[in-house]
mmCIF file of C-alpha atoms in Angstrom:
data_model
loop_
_atom_site.group_PDB
_atom_site.id
_atom_site.type_symbol
_atom_site.label_atom_id
_atom_site.label_comp_id
_atom_site.label_asym_id
_atom_site.label_seq_id
_atom_site.Cartn_x
_atom_site.Cartn_y
_atom_site.Cartn_z
ATOM 1 C CA MET A 1 30.965 -29.355 -74.688
ATOM 2 C CA GLU A 2 33.843 -31.148 -75.937
ATOM 3 C CA PHE A 3 36.083 -32.902 -72.900
ATOM 4 C CA SER A 4 39.547 -33.937 -73.284
ATOM 5 C CA SER A 5 38.582 -36.774 -70.893
ATOM 6 C CA LYS A 6 36.398 -39.743 -71.434
ATOM 7 C CA LEU A 7 36.007 -40.417 -67.465
ATOM 8 C CA LEU A 8 35.722 -36.724 -66.935
ATOM 9 C CA GLU A 9 32.895 -36.771 -69.634
ATOM 10 C CA LYS A 10 31.159 -39.353 -68.045
ATOM 11 C CA ALA A 11 30.794 -38.168 -64.338
ATOM 12 C CA VAL A 12 29.613 -35.076 -66.004
ATOM 13 C CA ASN A 13 26.860 -36.609 -67.748
ATOM 14 C CA GLU A 14 25.891 -38.736 -64.903
ATOM 15 C CA MET A 15 25.743 -35.752 -62.430
ATOM 16 C CA ALA A 16 23.810 -33.410 -65.191
ATOM 17 C CA GLN A 17 20.909 -36.374 -64.930
ATOM 18 C CA LEU A 18 20.402 -34.500 -61.048
ATOM 19 C CA PRO A 19 17.208 -32.162 -61.773
ATOM 20 C CA GLY A 20 18.347 -28.647 -61.681
ATOM 21 C CA ILE A 21 22.019 -29.839 -62.536
ATOM 22 C CA GLY A 22 22.905 -28.526 -65.930
ATOM 23 C CA LYS A 23 26.424 -29.556 -67.316
ATOM 24 C CA ARG A 24 28.155 -26.247 -66.647
ATOM 25 C CA THR A 25 27.339 -26.797 -63.052
ATOM 26 C CA ALA A 26 27.970 -30.625 -63.337
ATOM 27 C CA LEU A 27 31.447 -29.866 -64.833
ATOM 28 C CA ARG A 28 31.914 -27.425 -62.095
ATOM 29 C CA LEU A 29 30.979 -29.899 -59.156
ATOM 30 C CA VAL A 30 33.054 -32.918 -60.530
ATOM 31 C CA LEU A 31 36.287 -30.417 -61.293
ATOM 32 C CA HIS A 32 35.868 -29.515 -57.426
ATOM 33 C CA LEU A 33 36.009 -33.138 -56.202
ATOM 34 C CA LEU A 34 38.696 -33.615 -58.319
ATOM 35 C CA LYS A 35 40.650 -30.649 -56.331
ATOM 36 C CA GLN A 36 39.536 -32.047 -53.225
ATOM 37 C CA PRO A 37 41.221 -35.315 -51.627
ATOM 38 C CA SER A 38 39.981 -38.479 -53.133
ATOM 39 C CA GLU A 39 38.042 -39.477 -50.339
ATOM 40 C CA GLN A 40 35.835 -36.910 -50.402
ATOM 41 C CA THR A 41 34.686 -38.460 -53.652
ATOM 42 C CA GLN A 42 34.997 -42.066 -51.949
ATOM 43 C CA PHE A 43 32.676 -40.628 -49.392
ATOM 44 C CA LEU A 44 30.039 -39.413 -51.654
ATOM 45 C CA SER A 45 30.105 -42.095 -53.848
ATOM 46 C CA GLN A 46 29.731 -44.585 -50.873
ATOM 47 C CA ALA A 47 27.182 -42.587 -49.312
ATOM 48 C CA LEU A 48 24.938 -42.529 -51.718
ATOM 49 C CA THR A 49 25.292 -46.269 -52.617
ATOM 50 C CA THR A 50 24.859 -47.419 -49.451
ATOM 51 C CA MET A 51 21.678 -45.063 -49.011
ATOM 52 C CA ARG A 52 19.822 -46.619 -52.512
ATOM 53 C CA GLU A 53 20.544 -50.233 -51.322
ATOM 54 C CA GLU A 54 19.660 -50.132 -47.848
ATOM 55 C CA ILE A 55 17.470 -47.541 -47.121
ATOM 56 C CA LYS A 56 14.180 -48.501 -46.058
ATOM 57 C CA PHE A 57 10.621 -47.314 -46.023
ATOM 58 C CA CYS A 58 8.364 -47.192 -43.214
ATOM 59 C CA SER A 59 5.895 -50.805 -43.681
ATOM 60 C CA SER A 60 3.184 -48.583 -42.219
ATOM 61 C CA CYS A 61 3.592 -44.756 -42.886
ATOM 62 C CA HIS A 62 6.193 -45.365 -46.085
ATOM 63 C CA ASN A 63 8.354 -42.859 -44.635
ATOM 64 C CA ILE A 64 12.439 -43.244 -44.894
ATOM 65 C CA SER A 65 13.801 -45.117 -42.001
ATOM 66 C CA ASP A 66 16.338 -47.539 -41.386
ATOM 67 C CA VAL A 67 14.317 -49.746 -39.362
ATOM 68 C CA GLU A 68 11.191 -52.025 -40.531
ATOM 69 C CA VAL A 69 8.902 -49.519 -39.048
ATOM 70 C CA CYS A 70 9.847 -45.934 -38.243
ATOM 71 C CA GLU A 71 10.501 -43.695 -35.017
ATOM 72 C CA ILE A 72 7.446 -42.000 -35.630
ATOM 73 C CA CYS A 73 5.062 -45.143 -36.196
ATOM 74 C CA ASN A 74 6.742 -46.744 -33.502
ATOM 75 C CA ASN A 75 6.685 -44.049 -30.365
ATOM 76 C CA PRO A 76 3.598 -45.096 -27.955
ATOM 77 C CA ASN A 77 3.217 -41.145 -27.041
ATOM 78 C CA ARG A 78 1.997 -40.282 -30.618
ATOM 79 C CA ASN A 79 -1.701 -40.235 -31.111
ATOM 80 C CA HIS A 80 -2.240 -43.213 -33.745
ATOM 81 C CA LYS A 81 -5.804 -42.324 -34.180
ATOM 82 C CA ILE A 82 -5.197 -38.901 -36.053
ATOM 83 C CA ILE A 83 -3.291 -39.424 -39.716
ATOM 84 C CA CYS A 84 -1.355 -36.707 -41.593
ATOM 85 C CA VAL A 85 -1.496 -37.459 -45.177
ATOM 86 C CA VAL A 86 1.264 -35.851 -46.959
ATOM 87 C CA GLU A 87 2.953 -35.838 -50.552
ATOM 88 C CA ASP A 88 6.672 -37.237 -49.398
ATOM 89 C CA VAL A 89 9.478 -37.447 -47.129
ATOM 90 C CA ARG A 90 10.420 -33.547 -46.875
ATOM 91 C CA ASP A 91 6.981 -32.700 -46.094
ATOM 92 C CA VAL A 92 7.152 -34.711 -42.810
ATOM 93 C CA MET A 93 10.324 -33.201 -42.040
ATOM 94 C CA ALA A 94 8.732 -29.791 -41.939
ATOM 95 C CA ILE A 95 5.686 -30.575 -40.124
ATOM 96 C CA GLU A 96 8.229 -32.397 -37.458
ATOM 97 C CA ASN A 97 9.875 -28.938 -37.648
ATOM 98 C CA THR A 98 6.834 -27.374 -36.248
ATOM 99 C CA ASN A 99 6.572 -29.404 -33.177
ATOM 100 C CA GLN A 100 2.620 -28.938 -33.333
ATOM 101 C CA PHE A 101 1.720 -32.163 -34.682
ATOM 102 C CA LYS A 102 1.652 -35.241 -32.546
ATOM 103 C CA GLY A 103 -0.081 -37.750 -34.683
ATOM 104 C CA ILE A 104 1.406 -40.202 -37.232
ATOM 105 C CA TYR A 105 1.799 -39.609 -40.862
ATOM 106 C CA HIS A 106 0.861 -41.437 -44.232
ATOM 107 C CA VAL A 107 3.297 -40.537 -46.884
ATOM 108 C CA LEU A 108 1.781 -40.924 -50.494
ATOM 109 C CA GLY A 109 4.818 -40.746 -52.469
ATOM 110 C CA GLY A 110 3.403 -38.264 -54.959
ATOM 111 C CA LYS A 111 0.247 -36.593 -56.415
ATOM 112 C CA ILE A 112 -1.945 -37.623 -58.928
ATOM 113 C CA SER A 113 -0.912 -36.418 -62.071
ATOM 114 C CA PRO A 114 -2.339 -37.452 -65.543
ATOM 115 C CA ILE A 115 0.293 -35.193 -67.027
ATOM 116 C CA ASP A 116 3.106 -36.739 -65.637
ATOM 117 C CA GLY A 117 1.380 -40.195 -66.007
ATOM 118 C CA VAL A 118 1.495 -40.691 -62.415
ATOM 119 C CA GLY A 119 -2.276 -42.440 -61.430
ATOM 120 C CA PRO A 120 -3.794 -43.275 -58.170
ATOM 121 C CA SER A 121 -2.069 -46.920 -58.197
ATOM 122 C CA GLN A 122 1.428 -45.564 -58.155
ATOM 123 C CA LEU A 123 0.816 -43.729 -54.909
ATOM 124 C CA ASN A 124 0.543 -45.166 -51.184
ATOM 125 C CA ILE A 125 -3.094 -44.730 -51.599
ATOM 126 C CA ASP A 126 -4.785 -48.572 -51.295
ATOM 127 C CA SER A 127 -2.716 -48.690 -47.843
ATOM 128 C CA LEU A 128 -4.143 -45.648 -46.345
ATOM 129 C CA VAL A 129 -7.572 -46.704 -47.357
ATOM 130 C CA GLU A 130 -6.947 -50.204 -45.480
ATOM 131 C CA LYS A 131 -6.072 -48.194 -42.284
ATOM 132 C CA VAL A 132 -8.855 -46.676 -42.107
ATOM 133 C CA LYS A 133 -11.275 -49.240 -43.124
ATOM 134 C CA SER A 134 -9.788 -51.096 -40.073
ATOM 135 C CA GLY A 135 -11.837 -48.253 -37.814
ATOM 136 C CA GLU A 136 -9.029 -47.173 -35.814
ATOM 137 C CA ILE A 137 -8.694 -43.957 -37.628
ATOM 138 C CA GLU A 138 -10.207 -40.688 -35.868
ATOM 139 C CA GLU A 139 -9.075 -38.273 -38.245
ATOM 140 C CA LEU A 140 -7.491 -37.999 -41.761
ATOM 141 C CA ILE A 141 -5.645 -34.424 -41.972
ATOM 142 C CA PHE A 142 -4.712 -33.729 -45.900
ATOM 143 C CA ALA A 143 -1.687 -31.782 -45.792
ATOM 144 C CA LEU A 144 -0.983 -31.591 -49.522
ATOM 145 C CA SER A 145 0.318 -28.675 -51.623
ATOM 146 C CA SER A 146 -2.829 -26.398 -52.626
ATOM 147 C CA THR A 147 -2.300 -27.004 -56.422
ATOM 148 C CA MET A 148 -4.583 -28.621 -58.998
ATOM 149 C CA GLU A 149 -2.390 -32.350 -58.336
ATOM 150 C CA GLY A 150 -3.034 -31.723 -54.529
ATOM 151 C CA ASP A 151 -6.508 -30.848 -54.934
ATOM 152 C CA THR A 152 -7.087 -33.863 -57.528
ATOM 153 C CA THR A 153 -5.539 -36.390 -54.951
ATOM 154 C CA ASN A 154 -7.512 -35.168 -51.750
ATOM 155 C CA PHE A 155 -10.654 -35.303 -53.388
ATOM 156 C CA TYR A 156 -9.773 -39.079 -54.793
ATOM 157 C CA ILE A 157 -8.531 -40.156 -51.140
ATOM 158 C CA PHE A 158 -11.873 -38.257 -49.538
ATOM 159 C CA LYS A 159 -14.278 -40.225 -52.211
ATOM 160 C CA ARG A 160 -12.614 -43.798 -51.333
ATOM 161 C CA ILE A 161 -12.848 -43.124 -47.508
ATOM 162 C CA LYS A 162 -16.218 -40.902 -47.438
ATOM 163 C CA ASP A 163 -18.450 -44.091 -46.373
ATOM 164 C CA TYR A 164 -16.466 -45.041 -43.451
ATOM 165 C CA SER A 165 -17.079 -42.960 -40.367
ATOM 166 C CA ILE A 166 -13.730 -40.382 -40.027
ATOM 167 C CA LYS A 167 -13.258 -37.165 -39.876
ATOM 168 C CA THR A 168 -11.806 -35.215 -42.535
ATOM 169 C CA SER A 169 -9.568 -32.136 -42.509
ATOM 170 C CA THR A 170 -7.123 -30.155 -44.527
ATOM 171 C CA ILE A 171 -4.556 -27.803 -43.155
ATOM 172 C CA ALA A 172 -5.864 -23.880 -43.100
ATOM 173 C CA ARG A 173 -4.843 -22.085 -46.212
ATOM 174 C CA GLY A 174 -4.617 -18.230 -45.432
ATOM 175 C CA ILE A 175 -2.184 -15.327 -45.297
ATOM 176 C CA ALA A 176 1.479 -16.728 -44.125
ATOM 177 C CA VAL A 177 2.829 -15.235 -40.711
ATOM 178 C CA GLY A 178 4.553 -12.012 -41.171
ATOM 179 C CA ASP A 179 2.842 -10.981 -44.959
ATOM 180 C CA GLU A 180 1.452 -8.218 -45.774
ATOM 181 C CA LEU A 181 -2.159 -8.171 -46.415
ATOM 182 C CA GLU A 182 -1.818 -6.255 -49.640
ATOM 183 C CA TYR A 183 0.570 -8.571 -51.255
ATOM 184 C CA ALA A 184 -1.756 -11.792 -51.033
ATOM 185 C CA ASP A 185 -3.266 -13.036 -53.719
ATOM 186 C CA GLU A 186 -7.128 -12.901 -53.680
ATOM 187 C CA VAL A 187 -8.113 -16.623 -53.609
ATOM 188 C CA THR A 188 -5.804 -16.615 -50.485
ATOM 189 C CA LEU A 189 -7.005 -13.596 -48.997
ATOM 190 C CA GLY A 190 -10.877 -14.960 -49.577
ATOM 191 C CA ARG A 191 -10.100 -18.276 -48.201
ATOM 192 C CA SER A 192 -8.531 -16.699 -45.140
ATOM 193 C CA ILE A 193 -11.416 -14.807 -44.506
ATOM 194 C CA LEU A 194 -14.179 -17.920 -44.996
ATOM 195 C CA ASN A 195 -12.094 -19.677 -42.737
ATOM 196 C CA ARG A 196 -11.560 -17.316 -40.110
ATOM 197 C CA VAL A 197 -11.178 -18.582 -36.512
ATOM 198 C CA PRO A 198 -12.301 -17.175 -33.418
ATOM 199 C CA PHE A 199 -9.726 -14.712 -32.164
ATOM 200 C CA GLU A 200 -9.403 -16.566 -28.318
ATOM 201 C CA ASN A 201 -8.065 -18.985 -30.388
ATOM 202 C CA THR A 202 -4.996 -17.195 -31.772
ATOM 203 C CA LEU A 203 -4.303 -16.269 -27.973
ATOM 204 C CA LYS A 204 -3.604 -19.652 -27.292
ATOM 205 C CA ASN A 205 -0.944 -19.866 -29.743
ATOM 206 C CA ILE A 206 1.410 -17.273 -28.725
ATOM 207 C CA MET B 1 17.142 -30.226 -40.100
ATOM 208 C CA GLU B 2 16.022 -33.568 -38.581
ATOM 209 C CA PHE B 3 16.374 -37.092 -40.576
ATOM 210 C CA SER B 4 14.367 -40.090 -39.792
ATOM 211 C CA SER B 5 17.192 -42.289 -41.049
ATOM 212 C CA LYS B 6 20.731 -42.225 -40.601
ATOM 213 C CA LEU B 7 21.787 -42.856 -44.090
ATOM 214 C CA LEU B 8 19.539 -40.566 -45.638
ATOM 215 C CA GLU B 9 21.238 -38.150 -43.411
ATOM 216 C CA LYS B 10 24.916 -39.361 -44.283
ATOM 217 C CA ALA B 11 24.160 -39.217 -48.062
ATOM 218 C CA VAL B 12 22.395 -35.282 -47.773
ATOM 219 C CA ASN B 13 25.816 -34.362 -45.501
ATOM 220 C CA GLU B 14 28.108 -35.559 -48.448
ATOM 221 C CA MET B 15 26.263 -34.148 -51.454
ATOM 222 C CA ALA B 16 26.102 -30.386 -49.799
ATOM 223 C CA GLN B 17 30.145 -30.808 -49.591
ATOM 224 C CA LEU B 18 29.527 -29.819 -52.945
ATOM 225 C CA PRO B 19 30.069 -26.466 -53.871
ATOM 226 C CA GLY B 20 26.763 -24.216 -53.990
ATOM 227 C CA ILE B 21 24.725 -27.154 -53.219
ATOM 228 C CA GLY B 22 23.061 -26.370 -49.317
ATOM 229 C CA LYS B 23 21.357 -29.241 -47.435
ATOM 230 C CA ARG B 24 18.088 -28.393 -48.832
ATOM 231 C CA THR B 25 19.176 -29.001 -52.511
ATOM 232 C CA ALA B 26 21.289 -32.130 -51.517
ATOM 233 C CA LEU B 27 18.129 -33.314 -49.637
ATOM 234 C CA ARG B 28 16.063 -32.433 -52.973
ATOM 235 C CA LEU B 29 18.878 -34.442 -54.869
ATOM 236 C CA VAL B 30 19.045 -37.558 -52.999
ATOM 237 C CA LEU B 31 15.328 -38.043 -52.675
ATOM 238 C CA HIS B 32 15.128 -37.965 -56.353
ATOM 239 C CA LEU B 33 17.596 -40.394 -56.855
ATOM 240 C CA LEU B 34 15.836 -42.837 -54.468
ATOM 241 C CA LYS B 35 12.365 -42.286 -56.529
ATOM 242 C CA GLN B 36 14.768 -43.451 -59.717
ATOM 243 C CA PRO B 37 16.191 -46.783 -60.456
ATOM 244 C CA SER B 38 19.303 -48.057 -58.345
ATOM 245 C CA GLU B 39 20.923 -48.078 -61.458
ATOM 246 C CA GLN B 40 21.237 -44.478 -61.873
ATOM 247 C CA THR B 41 22.746 -44.171 -58.596
ATOM 248 C CA GLN B 42 25.246 -46.826 -58.902
ATOM 249 C CA PHE B 43 26.092 -45.228 -62.430
ATOM 250 C CA LEU B 44 26.501 -41.786 -60.897
ATOM 251 C CA SER B 45 28.933 -43.394 -57.933
ATOM 252 C CA GLN B 46 30.889 -45.473 -60.368
ATOM 253 C CA ALA B 47 31.610 -42.507 -62.583
ATOM 254 C CA LEU B 48 32.583 -40.350 -60.143
ATOM 255 C CA THR B 49 35.085 -43.046 -58.327
ATOM 256 C CA THR B 50 36.547 -44.335 -61.618
ATOM 257 C CA MET B 51 36.901 -40.873 -62.565
ATOM 258 C CA ARG B 52 38.568 -39.259 -59.258
ATOM 259 C CA GLU B 53 40.873 -42.481 -59.147
ATOM 260 C CA GLU B 54 41.965 -43.236 -63.019
ATOM 261 C CA ILE B 55 41.769 -39.621 -64.283
ATOM 262 C CA LYS B 56 45.118 -38.486 -65.392
ATOM 263 C CA PHE B 57 46.892 -34.763 -65.613
ATOM 264 C CA CYS B 58 48.986 -34.394 -68.929
ATOM 265 C CA SER B 59 52.339 -34.059 -67.976
ATOM 266 C CA SER B 60 53.136 -31.665 -70.290
ATOM 267 C CA CYS B 61 50.076 -28.881 -69.889
ATOM 268 C CA HIS B 62 48.594 -30.240 -66.564
ATOM 269 C CA ASN B 63 45.382 -30.306 -68.424
ATOM 270 C CA ILE B 64 43.150 -33.501 -67.816
ATOM 271 C CA SER B 65 43.961 -36.258 -69.939
ATOM 272 C CA ASP B 66 43.193 -39.660 -70.010
ATOM 273 C CA VAL B 67 46.297 -40.641 -71.355
ATOM 274 C CA GLU B 68 49.852 -39.801 -70.345
ATOM 275 C CA VAL B 69 50.666 -36.780 -73.152
ATOM 276 C CA CYS B 70 46.767 -35.149 -73.693
ATOM 277 C CA GLU B 71 45.569 -34.875 -77.227
ATOM 278 C CA ILE B 72 46.303 -31.130 -77.658
ATOM 279 C CA CYS B 73 50.066 -31.610 -76.504
ATOM 280 C CA ASN B 74 50.293 -34.875 -79.075
ATOM 281 C CA ASN B 75 49.209 -32.910 -81.790
ATOM 282 C CA PRO B 76 51.886 -32.195 -84.334
ATOM 283 C CA ASN B 77 49.727 -30.325 -86.013
ATOM 284 C CA ARG B 78 49.358 -27.592 -83.624
ATOM 285 C CA ASN B 79 51.994 -24.737 -83.222
ATOM 286 C CA HIS B 80 54.212 -25.824 -80.076
ATOM 287 C CA LYS B 81 55.759 -22.529 -79.446
ATOM 288 C CA ILE B 82 52.861 -20.411 -78.054
ATOM 289 C CA ILE B 83 51.811 -21.223 -75.335
ATOM 290 C CA CYS B 84 48.624 -19.714 -73.725
ATOM 291 C CA VAL B 85 48.236 -19.696 -69.995
ATOM 292 C CA VAL B 86 45.188 -20.521 -68.198
ATOM 293 C CA GLU B 87 43.612 -21.036 -64.855
ATOM 294 C CA ASP B 88 41.792 -24.281 -65.128
ATOM 295 C CA VAL B 89 40.920 -26.653 -67.472
ATOM 296 C CA ARG B 90 37.513 -24.999 -67.886
ATOM 297 C CA ASP B 91 39.637 -22.255 -69.779
ATOM 298 C CA VAL B 92 41.079 -24.890 -72.185
ATOM 299 C CA MET B 93 37.314 -26.126 -72.948
ATOM 300 C CA ALA B 94 36.330 -22.154 -73.403
ATOM 301 C CA ILE B 95 39.016 -21.938 -75.687
ATOM 302 C CA GLU B 96 39.041 -24.608 -77.986
ATOM 303 C CA ASN B 97 35.488 -24.058 -78.555
ATOM 304 C CA THR B 98 36.534 -20.755 -80.558
ATOM 305 C CA ASN B 99 38.520 -22.317 -82.898
ATOM 306 C CA GLN B 100 40.704 -19.383 -83.016
ATOM 307 C CA PHE B 101 44.307 -20.826 -80.733
ATOM 308 C CA LYS B 102 46.291 -23.439 -82.749
ATOM 309 C CA GLY B 103 48.992 -23.524 -80.210
ATOM 310 C CA ILE B 104 49.148 -25.405 -77.166
ATOM 311 C CA TYR B 105 48.361 -24.649 -73.448
ATOM 312 C CA HIS B 106 49.710 -24.576 -69.844
ATOM 313 C CA VAL B 107 46.959 -25.218 -66.576
ATOM 314 C CA LEU B 108 47.828 -23.128 -63.649
ATOM 315 C CA GLY B 109 45.490 -25.009 -61.526
ATOM 316 C CA GLY B 110 44.418 -21.817 -60.100
ATOM 317 C CA LYS B 111 45.429 -18.053 -59.297
ATOM 318 C CA ILE B 112 48.004 -16.752 -56.677
ATOM 319 C CA SER B 113 45.621 -15.963 -53.959
ATOM 320 C CA PRO B 114 46.880 -15.364 -50.728
ATOM 321 C CA ILE B 115 43.564 -14.997 -48.762
ATOM 322 C CA ASP B 116 42.642 -18.481 -50.028
ATOM 323 C CA GLY B 117 46.335 -19.311 -48.767
ATOM 324 C CA VAL B 118 47.235 -20.324 -52.388
ATOM 325 C CA GLY B 119 50.661 -19.485 -53.283
ATOM 326 C CA PRO B 120 52.798 -19.769 -56.495
ATOM 327 C CA SER B 121 54.534 -23.060 -55.263
ATOM 328 C CA GLN B 122 51.041 -24.762 -55.058
ATOM 329 C CA LEU B 123 50.274 -23.985 -58.733
ATOM 330 C CA ASN B 124 52.310 -25.177 -61.839
ATOM 331 C CA ILE B 125 54.513 -22.244 -62.425
ATOM 332 C CA ASP B 126 58.207 -24.094 -62.369
ATOM 333 C CA SER B 127 57.300 -26.273 -65.227
ATOM 334 C CA LEU B 128 56.310 -23.125 -67.208
ATOM 335 C CA VAL B 129 59.249 -21.235 -66.254
ATOM 336 C CA GLU B 130 60.963 -24.553 -67.361
ATOM 337 C CA LYS B 131 59.664 -24.518 -70.760
ATOM 338 C CA VAL B 132 60.551 -20.964 -71.079
ATOM 339 C CA LYS B 133 63.965 -21.623 -70.405
ATOM 340 C CA SER B 134 64.623 -24.467 -72.588
ATOM 341 C CA GLY B 135 64.377 -21.521 -74.967
ATOM 342 C CA GLU B 136 61.685 -23.620 -77.772
ATOM 343 C CA ILE B 137 58.913 -21.244 -76.645
ATOM 344 C CA GLU B 138 58.582 -18.310 -78.707
ATOM 345 C CA GLU B 139 55.046 -16.599 -76.955
ATOM 346 C CA LEU B 140 53.257 -16.818 -73.642
ATOM 347 C CA ILE B 141 49.448 -15.688 -74.301
ATOM 348 C CA PHE B 142 48.258 -14.852 -70.648
ATOM 349 C CA ALA B 143 44.421 -15.804 -70.370
ATOM 350 C CA LEU B 144 43.606 -15.584 -66.822
ATOM 351 C CA SER B 145 40.449 -13.646 -65.699
ATOM 352 C CA SER B 146 41.078 -10.011 -64.781
ATOM 353 C CA THR B 147 41.117 -9.928 -61.253
ATOM 354 C CA MET B 148 43.581 -8.948 -58.745
ATOM 355 C CA GLU B 149 44.429 -12.327 -58.084
ATOM 356 C CA GLY B 150 44.761 -12.958 -62.175
ATOM 357 C CA ASP B 151 46.506 -9.977 -62.638
ATOM 358 C CA THR B 152 49.100 -10.871 -59.629
ATOM 359 C CA THR B 153 49.694 -14.398 -61.432
ATOM 360 C CA ASN B 154 50.131 -12.730 -64.524
ATOM 361 C CA PHE B 155 52.875 -10.651 -63.167
ATOM 362 C CA TYR B 156 54.561 -13.427 -60.948
ATOM 363 C CA ILE B 157 54.815 -15.368 -63.885
ATOM 364 C CA PHE B 158 56.516 -12.273 -66.022
ATOM 365 C CA LYS B 159 59.029 -11.626 -63.161
ATOM 366 C CA ARG B 160 60.082 -14.703 -62.943
ATOM 367 C CA ILE B 161 60.676 -15.107 -67.289
ATOM 368 C CA LYS B 162 61.494 -11.618 -67.828
ATOM 369 C CA ASP B 163 65.102 -12.636 -68.537
ATOM 370 C CA TYR B 164 64.450 -14.997 -71.418
ATOM 371 C CA SER B 165 64.137 -13.668 -74.465
ATOM 372 C CA ILE B 166 60.155 -14.423 -74.840
ATOM 373 C CA LYS B 167 56.990 -12.522 -76.268
ATOM 374 C CA THR B 168 54.813 -12.351 -74.073
ATOM 375 C CA SER B 169 51.082 -11.243 -74.168
ATOM 376 C CA THR B 170 47.197 -10.940 -72.445
ATOM 377 C CA ILE B 171 44.127 -11.799 -74.330
ATOM 378 C CA ALA B 172 42.328 -8.517 -75.503
ATOM 379 C CA ARG B 173 39.898 -6.569 -72.616
ATOM 380 C CA GLY B 174 37.290 -4.710 -74.409
ATOM 381 C CA ILE B 175 33.498 -4.342 -74.929
ATOM 382 C CA ALA B 176 32.029 -7.598 -75.772
ATOM 383 C CA VAL B 177 30.343 -8.748 -79.061
ATOM 384 C CA GLY B 178 27.137 -7.903 -79.443
ATOM 385 C CA ASP B 179 27.213 -5.316 -76.117
ATOM 386 C CA GLU B 180 25.993 -1.829 -76.016
ATOM 387 C CA LEU B 181 28.685 1.029 -75.236
ATOM 388 C CA GLU B 182 26.715 2.499 -72.727
ATOM 389 C CA TYR B 183 26.166 -0.026 -70.147
ATOM 390 C CA ALA B 184 30.369 -0.809 -70.138
ATOM 391 C CA ASP B 185 32.169 -0.265 -67.504
ATOM 392 C CA GLU B 186 34.860 2.818 -67.376
ATOM 393 C CA VAL B 187 37.749 0.549 -67.148
ATOM 394 C CA THR B 188 36.861 -1.669 -69.725
ATOM 395 C CA LEU B 189 35.536 1.052 -72.261
ATOM 396 C CA GLY B 190 38.983 2.773 -71.356
ATOM 397 C CA ARG B 191 41.077 -0.068 -72.111
ATOM 398 C CA SER B 192 39.062 -1.133 -75.498
ATOM 399 C CA ILE B 193 39.980 2.626 -76.692
ATOM 400 C CA LEU B 194 43.693 2.210 -75.304
ATOM 401 C CA ASN B 195 43.917 -0.992 -76.997
ATOM 402 C CA ARG B 196 42.083 -0.060 -80.415
ATOM 403 C CA VAL B 197 43.308 -2.388 -83.126
ATOM 404 C CA PRO B 198 43.501 -1.201 -86.905
ATOM 405 C CA PHE B 199 39.809 -1.126 -88.470
ATOM 406 C CA GLU B 200 41.508 -3.304 -91.518
ATOM 407 C CA ASN B 201 42.017 -6.141 -89.199
ATOM 408 C CA THR B 202 38.417 -6.704 -87.970
ATOM 409 C CA LEU B 203 37.584 -7.082 -91.605
ATOM 410 C CA LYS B 204 39.521 -10.314 -91.731
ATOM 411 C CA ASN B 205 37.494 -11.942 -88.665
ATOM 412 C CA ILE B 206 34.270 -11.780 -89.939
#
């Protein structure tokens, strides 16, 4: 791709560093910004820079926060004895949207993945183990995605805390609500039968 | 979507203003920036702001340029009597990549589209008509997309310049090179028969 302007080229190249944005898409986005009032570009650049410089991570759960300890960890109405272990901030937002969980979170910041060069030391695992050691936690809920990396991470954490008396659980795997049985894969269907729940329980959720 | 941080929310909202970027994608992009060194965000913001503030449009053809008159208009080896009329900068880049055109360009900056509120006065049509009036132009090649808006724009320009002795042409419509005939739509196939070219001409292009 040849550009008639170095400025344009640089902007496109920087934009194309974002995941899932190729050169063509980057050019489309940049040309769109050129057509809009220059304030829009200013606002975007400013919002990104301010966010990157000033954003904090909750010192307790590592969730993104504007203050030292995030709203969830600071909320006395939540059960601080149940910790839901998630991969990243998006998972916290997703679970919060369900309104079903009233405990607190612990954001690992990724999954153990040797292929991507991510080991346990790069994740917020030590601080989680410290919390468990403190004896104030009753239950850990593993809510990582059920991939090989997710399972490895679950197992690694489990091994490090298994000597402390603490309940551990994982979120249920099964057929998604509204899905047809015939299209489900065997592993999921198998697990949904193994982990069947008393029928009375489902009545409560309706 | 509820955010645990106002800074994050603002960055996502600004990002989601870009065309084709929804809130979820914006969140993914912003969280990616958070994981990268803060320089990347700085470079991106800076490249965008500098580009938006300092970029110039060629005073002659309205192409994007770092200088007053763009490289193409400034090139004495190009034929300044043949003007290719295009919609935007991307079309200039696309045609330049073919290496088949040695004339100069005129970038309209859009197409006449009443439904989007774009009239002739918002496009660089007056300056094109002025160029034609000057009598130094021999041929206009319309290279707009063959949509209703493109055809309307072609026709509007044609009506304004038809009293001046100047050749006008449009780029050929036909079956794309490498395409199977059976999958072509009838209009394209029909035009490709009406506008058939002497077989000897095709031999020259190989």
